[in-house]
Short mmCIF file of C-alpha atoms in Angstrom, two decimals:
data_model
loop_
_atom_site.label_atom_id
_atom_site.label_comp_id
_atom_site.label_asym_id
_atom_site.label_seq_id
_atom_site.Cartn_x
_atom_site.Cartn_y
_atom_site.Cartn_z
CA MET I 1 30.09 34.93 3.33
CA GLU I 2 26.90 33.84 5.04
CA ILE I 3 26.05 30.17 4.65
CA LYS I 4 22.37 29.35 4.35
CA LYS I 5 21.18 26.50 6.49
CA GLN I 6 19.38 23.75 4.64
CA LYS I 7 15.90 22.96 5.73
CA PRO I 8 15.44 19.46 7.16
CA PRO I 9 13.55 17.09 4.86
CA PRO I 10 9.81 16.98 5.56
CA GLY I 11 8.38 14.00 7.39
CA SER I 12 6.62 11.15 5.63
CA ALA I 13 3.19 12.23 6.92
CA ARG I 14 3.50 15.73 5.45
CA ILE I 15 4.64 14.37 2.09
CA VAL I 16 1.81 11.84 1.95
CA LEU I 17 -0.76 14.52 2.84
CA ARG I 18 0.60 16.79 0.14
CA CYS I 19 0.31 13.95 -2.38
CA LEU I 20 -3.28 13.33 -1.32
CA GLY I 21 -4.01 17.02 -1.89
CA TYR I 22 -3.84 16.33 -5.63
CA LEU I 23 -7.11 14.39 -5.26
CA ARG I 24 -9.09 17.62 -4.73
CA PRO I 25 -10.20 17.98 -8.38
CA TYR I 26 -11.61 14.45 -8.16
CA ARG I 27 -13.25 14.75 -4.76
CA ARG I 28 -16.69 13.66 -5.99
CA MET I 29 -15.31 10.45 -7.40
CA VAL I 30 -13.25 9.90 -4.26
CA ALA I 31 -16.36 10.47 -2.09
CA GLY I 32 -18.24 7.89 -4.15
CA THR I 33 -15.37 5.44 -3.82
CA TYR I 34 -15.29 5.66 -0.04
CA THR I 35 -19.08 5.53 0.23
CA VAL I 36 -19.06 2.28 -1.75
CA MET I 37 -16.19 1.06 0.44
CA LEU I 38 -18.33 1.53 3.56
CA GLY I 39 -21.09 -0.50 1.91
CA ILE I 40 -18.63 -3.32 1.15
CA THR I 41 -17.39 -3.26 4.75
CA ALA I 42 -20.97 -3.41 6.08
CA LEU I 43 -21.67 -6.47 3.92
CA ALA I 44 -18.43 -8.08 5.09
CA LEU I 45 -19.63 -7.69 8.70
CA LEU I 46 -23.16 -8.89 7.89
CA ILE I 47 -22.43 -12.03 5.86
CA PRO I 48 -20.79 -14.07 8.71
CA GLN I 49 -23.80 -13.39 10.92
CA PHE I 50 -26.06 -14.55 8.12
CA ILE I 51 -23.98 -17.73 7.77
CA ARG I 52 -24.31 -18.30 11.51
CA TRP I 53 -28.08 -17.98 11.24
CA ILE I 54 -28.18 -20.42 8.29
CA ILE I 55 -26.22 -23.06 10.23
CA ASP I 56 -28.13 -22.71 13.49
CA GLU I 57 -31.64 -22.30 12.06
CA SER I 58 -31.64 -24.10 8.71
CA ILE I 59 -29.05 -26.87 8.92
CA ARG I 60 -29.41 -27.80 12.58
CA GLY I 61 -33.17 -27.28 12.36
CA GLU I 62 -33.25 -29.54 9.26
CA ASN I 63 -35.41 -27.06 7.38
CA ILE I 64 -34.66 -27.67 3.68
CA THR I 65 -36.98 -24.95 2.38
CA LEU I 66 -35.47 -22.31 4.65
CA LEU I 67 -31.99 -23.52 3.70
CA GLY I 68 -32.71 -23.05 -0.02
CA TRP I 69 -34.03 -19.51 0.37
CA SER I 70 -31.18 -18.64 2.74
CA VAL I 71 -28.55 -19.81 0.26
CA LEU I 72 -30.18 -17.74 -2.50
CA ALA I 73 -30.20 -14.68 -0.23
CA LEU I 74 -26.51 -15.27 0.58
CA LEU I 75 -25.77 -15.49 -3.13
CA GLY I 76 -27.58 -12.18 -3.65
CA LEU I 77 -25.52 -10.46 -0.95
CA THR I 78 -22.33 -11.79 -2.51
CA LEU I 79 -23.45 -10.49 -5.91
CA VAL I 80 -24.16 -7.03 -4.49
CA LYS I 81 -20.74 -7.01 -2.84
CA GLY I 82 -19.11 -7.88 -6.16
CA VAL I 83 -20.89 -5.03 -7.97
CA LEU I 84 -19.85 -2.54 -5.28
CA THR I 85 -16.25 -3.81 -5.49
CA PHE I 86 -16.28 -3.15 -9.25
CA PHE I 87 -17.31 0.49 -8.81
CA GLU I 88 -14.85 0.95 -5.95
CA GLY I 89 -11.92 -0.21 -8.07
CA ARG I 90 -13.00 1.71 -11.17
CA TRP I 91 -13.56 5.06 -9.46
CA SER I 92 -10.40 4.88 -7.35
CA GLU I 93 -8.31 4.06 -10.42
CA ILE I 94 -9.76 6.94 -12.45
CA ALA I 95 -9.02 9.40 -9.64
CA SER I 96 -5.46 8.13 -9.13
CA GLN I 97 -4.74 8.22 -12.87
CA GLY I 98 -5.93 11.84 -12.82
CA VAL I 99 -3.41 12.60 -10.06
CA ALA I 100 -0.61 11.05 -12.13
CA TYR I 101 -1.72 13.11 -15.16
CA ASP I 102 -1.68 16.35 -13.16
CA LEU I 103 1.69 15.59 -11.57
CA ARG I 104 3.39 14.84 -14.88
CA ASN I 105 2.01 18.06 -16.35
CA ALA I 106 3.21 20.01 -13.30
CA ILE I 107 6.71 18.48 -13.53
CA HIS I 108 6.94 19.22 -17.26
CA LEU I 109 5.77 22.80 -16.75
CA LYS I 110 8.24 23.32 -13.91
CA LEU I 111 11.19 21.89 -15.84
CA ALA I 112 10.33 24.08 -18.81
CA GLY I 113 10.43 27.17 -16.60
CA LEU I 114 13.65 26.44 -14.69
CA SER I 115 16.89 28.15 -15.68
CA PHE I 116 19.77 26.58 -17.62
CA SER I 117 21.86 26.33 -14.46
CA TYR I 118 19.36 23.93 -12.91
CA HIS I 119 19.46 21.67 -15.96
CA ASP I 120 23.26 21.81 -15.97
CA ARG I 121 23.31 20.50 -12.40
CA ALA I 122 20.46 17.99 -12.73
CA GLU I 123 20.95 14.56 -14.22
CA THR I 124 18.60 13.64 -17.04
CA GLY I 125 18.17 10.08 -15.78
CA GLN I 126 17.11 11.32 -12.35
CA LEU I 127 14.53 13.64 -13.88
CA LEU I 128 13.16 10.85 -16.07
CA SER I 129 12.98 8.48 -13.10
CA ARG I 130 11.02 11.02 -11.07
CA ALA I 131 8.63 11.95 -13.88
CA VAL I 132 7.80 8.32 -14.71
CA GLN I 133 8.46 5.87 -11.88
CA ASP I 134 8.00 8.17 -8.89
CA VAL I 135 4.77 9.59 -10.31
CA ASP I 136 3.47 6.06 -10.81
CA ARG I 137 4.17 5.32 -7.14
CA ILE I 138 2.16 8.39 -6.16
CA ARG I 139 -0.63 7.16 -8.42
CA PHE I 140 -0.76 3.89 -6.52
CA LEU I 141 -0.62 5.75 -3.19
CA THR I 142 -3.57 8.03 -4.00
CA GLY I 143 -5.55 5.12 -5.43
CA ARG I 144 -5.53 1.61 -4.06
CA ALA I 145 -2.94 2.04 -1.29
CA VAL I 146 -4.79 4.62 0.83
CA LEU I 147 -8.13 3.01 -0.05
CA ARG I 148 -6.96 -0.39 1.17
CA LEU I 149 -5.44 1.16 4.29
CA ILE I 150 -8.68 2.93 5.28
CA GLU I 151 -10.81 -0.04 4.28
CA GLY I 152 -8.63 -2.37 6.32
CA SER I 153 -8.74 -0.06 9.35
CA VAL I 154 -12.56 0.26 9.22
CA LEU I 155 -12.96 -3.49 8.76
CA LEU I 156 -10.53 -4.11 11.63
CA LEU I 157 -12.45 -1.85 14.02
CA GLY I 158 -15.83 -3.21 12.93
CA THR I 159 -14.75 -6.84 13.21
CA THR I 160 -13.24 -6.20 16.64
CA ALA I 161 -16.50 -4.64 17.85
CA VAL I 162 -18.55 -7.59 16.56
CA LEU I 163 -16.18 -10.10 18.17
CA LEU I 164 -16.44 -8.33 21.52
CA TRP I 165 -20.24 -8.33 21.18
CA MET I 166 -20.40 -12.05 20.33
CA ASN I 167 -17.97 -13.42 22.91
CA PRO I 168 -15.76 -11.07 24.94
CA ARG I 169 -13.43 -13.81 26.23
CA LEU I 170 -12.71 -15.26 22.82
CA ALA I 171 -12.37 -11.75 21.40
CA LEU I 172 -9.74 -10.79 23.97
CA LEU I 173 -7.88 -14.00 23.17
CA ALA I 174 -8.01 -13.14 19.48
CA LEU I 175 -6.77 -9.60 20.11
CA ALA I 176 -3.84 -10.79 22.22
CA THR I 177 -1.61 -10.94 19.13
CA MET I 178 -2.41 -7.39 18.01
CA PRO I 179 0.41 -5.61 19.94
CA PHE I 180 2.99 -7.95 18.40
CA LEU I 181 1.63 -7.34 14.90
CA THR I 182 1.68 -3.57 15.45
CA TYR I 183 5.27 -3.66 16.72
CA VAL I 184 6.49 -5.73 13.75
CA ALA I 185 4.78 -3.38 11.27
CA TYR I 186 6.24 -0.29 12.99
CA ARG I 187 9.80 -1.65 12.99
CA PHE I 188 9.51 -2.63 9.35
CA SER I 189 8.27 0.80 8.22
CA ARG I 190 11.14 2.58 10.01
CA ALA I 191 13.74 0.38 8.34
CA TYR I 192 12.15 0.38 4.90
CA ARG I 193 11.65 4.07 4.16
CA PRO I 194 15.33 5.19 3.99
CA LEU I 195 16.17 2.04 2.06
CA SER I 196 13.41 2.71 -0.48
CA LEU I 197 14.67 6.29 -0.96
CA ALA I 198 18.20 5.00 -1.59
CA ILE I 199 16.85 2.48 -4.14
CA GLN I 200 15.02 5.19 -6.07
CA GLN I 201 18.01 7.52 -6.01
CA GLN I 202 20.30 4.76 -7.27
CA LEU I 203 17.82 3.80 -9.98
CA GLY I 204 18.05 7.40 -11.20
CA VAL I 205 21.85 7.09 -11.27
CA VAL I 206 21.62 3.89 -13.33
CA THR I 207 19.15 5.55 -15.71
CA THR I 208 21.46 8.55 -16.07
CA ARG I 209 24.47 6.36 -16.81
CA LEU I 210 22.53 4.42 -19.43
CA GLU I 211 21.17 7.59 -21.03
CA GLN I 212 24.65 9.14 -21.22
CA ASN I 213 26.14 6.01 -22.78
CA LEU I 214 23.41 5.80 -25.40
CA ARG I 215 23.66 9.49 -26.26
CA GLY I 216 27.47 9.47 -26.38
CA THR I 217 27.98 6.14 -28.16
CA ARG I 218 30.05 7.70 -30.94
CA VAL I 219 32.37 9.44 -28.48
CA VAL I 220 32.83 6.27 -26.41
CA LYS I 221 33.69 4.25 -29.49
CA ALA I 222 35.97 6.96 -30.87
CA PHE I 223 38.11 6.86 -27.72
CA ALA I 224 37.80 3.06 -27.24
CA GLN I 225 36.17 3.49 -23.81
CA GLU I 226 33.65 0.64 -24.11
CA ARG I 227 35.17 -1.48 -21.33
CA ALA I 228 35.50 1.49 -18.97
CA GLU I 229 31.88 2.54 -19.50
CA ILE I 230 30.67 -1.04 -19.08
CA ALA I 231 32.61 -1.27 -15.80
CA HIS I 232 31.11 2.02 -14.57
CA PHE I 233 27.60 0.87 -15.43
CA ASP I 234 28.17 -2.51 -13.77
CA ARG I 235 29.24 -0.82 -10.52
CA GLU I 236 26.14 1.38 -10.40
CA ASN I 237 23.88 -1.52 -11.39
CA ASP I 238 25.43 -3.78 -8.73
CA LEU I 239 24.79 -1.14 -6.06
CA TRP I 240 21.13 -0.86 -7.15
CA PHE I 241 20.84 -4.66 -7.09
CA ASN I 242 22.31 -4.91 -3.59
CA LEU I 243 19.94 -2.24 -2.25
CA SER I 244 16.96 -3.98 -3.87
CA ALA I 245 18.08 -7.31 -2.42
CA ARG I 246 18.20 -5.78 1.07
CA ALA I 247 14.68 -4.45 0.62
CA ALA I 248 13.46 -7.83 -0.63
CA ARG I 249 15.07 -9.50 2.38
CA LEU I 250 13.24 -7.13 4.74
CA GLN I 251 9.93 -7.91 3.03
CA ALA I 252 10.69 -11.64 3.03
CA ILE I 253 11.14 -11.50 6.82
CA ASN I 254 8.21 -9.20 7.56
CA THR I 255 5.41 -10.89 5.57
CA PRO I 256 5.84 -14.45 6.95
CA LEU I 257 6.30 -13.06 10.46
CA ILE I 258 2.95 -11.23 10.25
CA ASP I 259 1.30 -14.39 8.88
CA LEU I 260 2.80 -16.47 11.69
CA ILE I 261 1.59 -14.17 14.45
CA ALA I 262 -1.87 -13.96 12.86
CA SER I 263 -2.07 -17.74 12.48
CA ILE I 264 -1.29 -18.18 16.17
CA GLY I 265 -4.39 -16.12 16.96
CA VAL I 266 -6.55 -18.32 14.69
CA VAL I 267 -5.22 -21.49 16.32
CA LEU I 268 -5.99 -20.14 19.79
CA ILE I 269 -9.57 -19.32 18.72
CA LEU I 270 -10.13 -22.77 17.25
CA TRP I 271 -8.83 -24.39 20.43
CA ALA I 272 -10.77 -22.26 22.93
CA GLY I 273 -13.89 -21.88 20.76
CA GLY I 274 -13.94 -25.59 19.95
CA ALA I 275 -13.88 -26.41 23.67
CA GLN I 276 -16.82 -24.07 24.28
CA ALA I 277 -18.75 -25.60 21.38
CA ILE I 278 -18.20 -29.10 22.78
CA ASP I 279 -19.44 -27.96 26.20
CA GLY I 280 -22.53 -26.40 24.62
CA ARG I 281 -21.61 -22.84 25.58
CA LEU I 282 -21.16 -21.89 21.93
CA SER I 283 -23.25 -22.99 18.97
CA LEU I 284 -21.68 -24.41 15.82
CA GLY I 285 -22.91 -21.44 13.81
CA GLU I 286 -21.33 -19.01 16.28
CA LEU I 287 -18.01 -20.87 16.08
CA VAL I 288 -18.07 -20.75 12.27
CA ALA I 289 -18.99 -17.05 12.32
CA PHE I 290 -16.28 -16.32 14.88
CA THR I 291 -13.68 -18.14 12.78
CA THR I 292 -14.83 -16.21 9.71
CA TYR I 293 -14.48 -12.93 11.57
CA MET I 294 -10.99 -14.02 12.64
CA GLY I 295 -10.09 -14.39 8.97
CA GLN I 296 -11.44 -10.90 8.38
CA LEU I 297 -9.43 -9.67 11.36
CA VAL I 298 -6.23 -11.16 9.98
CA ASN I 299 -6.68 -9.89 6.42
CA PRO I 300 -6.76 -6.15 7.33
CA ILE I 301 -3.69 -6.61 9.51
CA ARG I 302 -1.86 -8.37 6.68
CA ARG I 303 -3.09 -5.72 4.24
CA ILE I 304 -1.92 -2.89 6.49
CA GLY I 305 1.45 -4.61 6.81
CA MET I 306 1.71 -4.71 3.01
CA ILE I 307 0.61 -1.09 2.62
CA ILE I 308 3.18 0.28 5.09
CA PRO I 309 6.15 -0.27 2.73
CA VAL I 310 4.07 1.23 -0.09
CA LEU I 311 3.56 4.36 2.02
CA ALA I 312 7.29 4.46 2.73
CA ILE I 313 8.13 4.16 -0.97
CA ALA I 314 5.51 6.76 -1.91
CA ALA I 315 6.84 9.20 0.70
CA SER I 316 10.33 8.84 -0.78
CA ALA I 317 8.93 9.27 -4.30
CA GLY I 318 6.93 12.33 -3.23
CA GLN I 319 10.00 13.90 -1.68
CA ARG I 320 11.90 13.49 -4.96
CA ILE I 321 9.00 14.93 -7.00
CA PHE I 322 8.50 17.92 -4.71
CA ASP I 323 12.23 18.67 -4.86
CA ILE I 324 11.57 19.52 -8.53
CA LEU I 325 8.29 21.32 -8.01
CA ASP I 326 9.71 23.41 -5.15
CA ALA I 327 12.93 24.33 -6.98
CA GLU I 328 13.41 28.07 -7.53
CA SER I 329 14.67 29.37 -10.84
CA GLU I 330 17.74 31.60 -10.65
CA VAL I 331 16.33 33.76 -13.46
#
């Protein structure tokens, strides 16, 4: 008898791209979201320069009238940024909720069309976990996760370009920590994805065990199997807890490590930039603007580090969902 070779599981990038394909019906809203995001990024790059101008021209020039109008203009820019942020969040959430709606309908339609043999092999708890929790993870991926990743990348590139334009030496000093941050994020994503898949699979096992116990309560009580079923559930629940604890430990190591490396870059800028300001080679406004840009440089890196595990979890969730959608009925 000929044995069919199983296809290797698809890579994370292919799964994520397939998940993003469900945004096509909402492409106008997505286009509006990313257009607004570019406007927010442009304001984020403009405001520190405006603060620099206020300090150097208004405060150091002791011009009270100019200072008042400048502060009002800064308040107006901040208000515009807040309005754009509102529309960005609203439109991205509507589009991602639409993806979740379409996925749940597709899963329900697929399960309704599959043969009895598939349902005999499949565990109800696993199917429930995929239709509810995994779909919600895809919703977050197609909404805020990818948006924050692209926004952080654009802000990172823009801030880097502005830093190099303002002061190349200080900029190179600030960027010295970037390779370490990239390496830490890469190592974390490689370790987290298989662990996240195991957590989701085990959560489905726990859900199945609970569903079977609730549905078969009369049978369990009739044969006095309460203690045995409790022991079985405790074993599965303990395994899920241990996997979740390992994932939490990885996150607990990764997040402070990223913050530490980023903080080292800020300290170096304050030390070198402060020395240049004392020597008169750098104005106070430029130092404040440079420090502000450094904060904007750190935030995208931290945000990307937080999004990487989300992408890993979403890739695992997508793989589990597409296992259902790609299943072939034997009838």
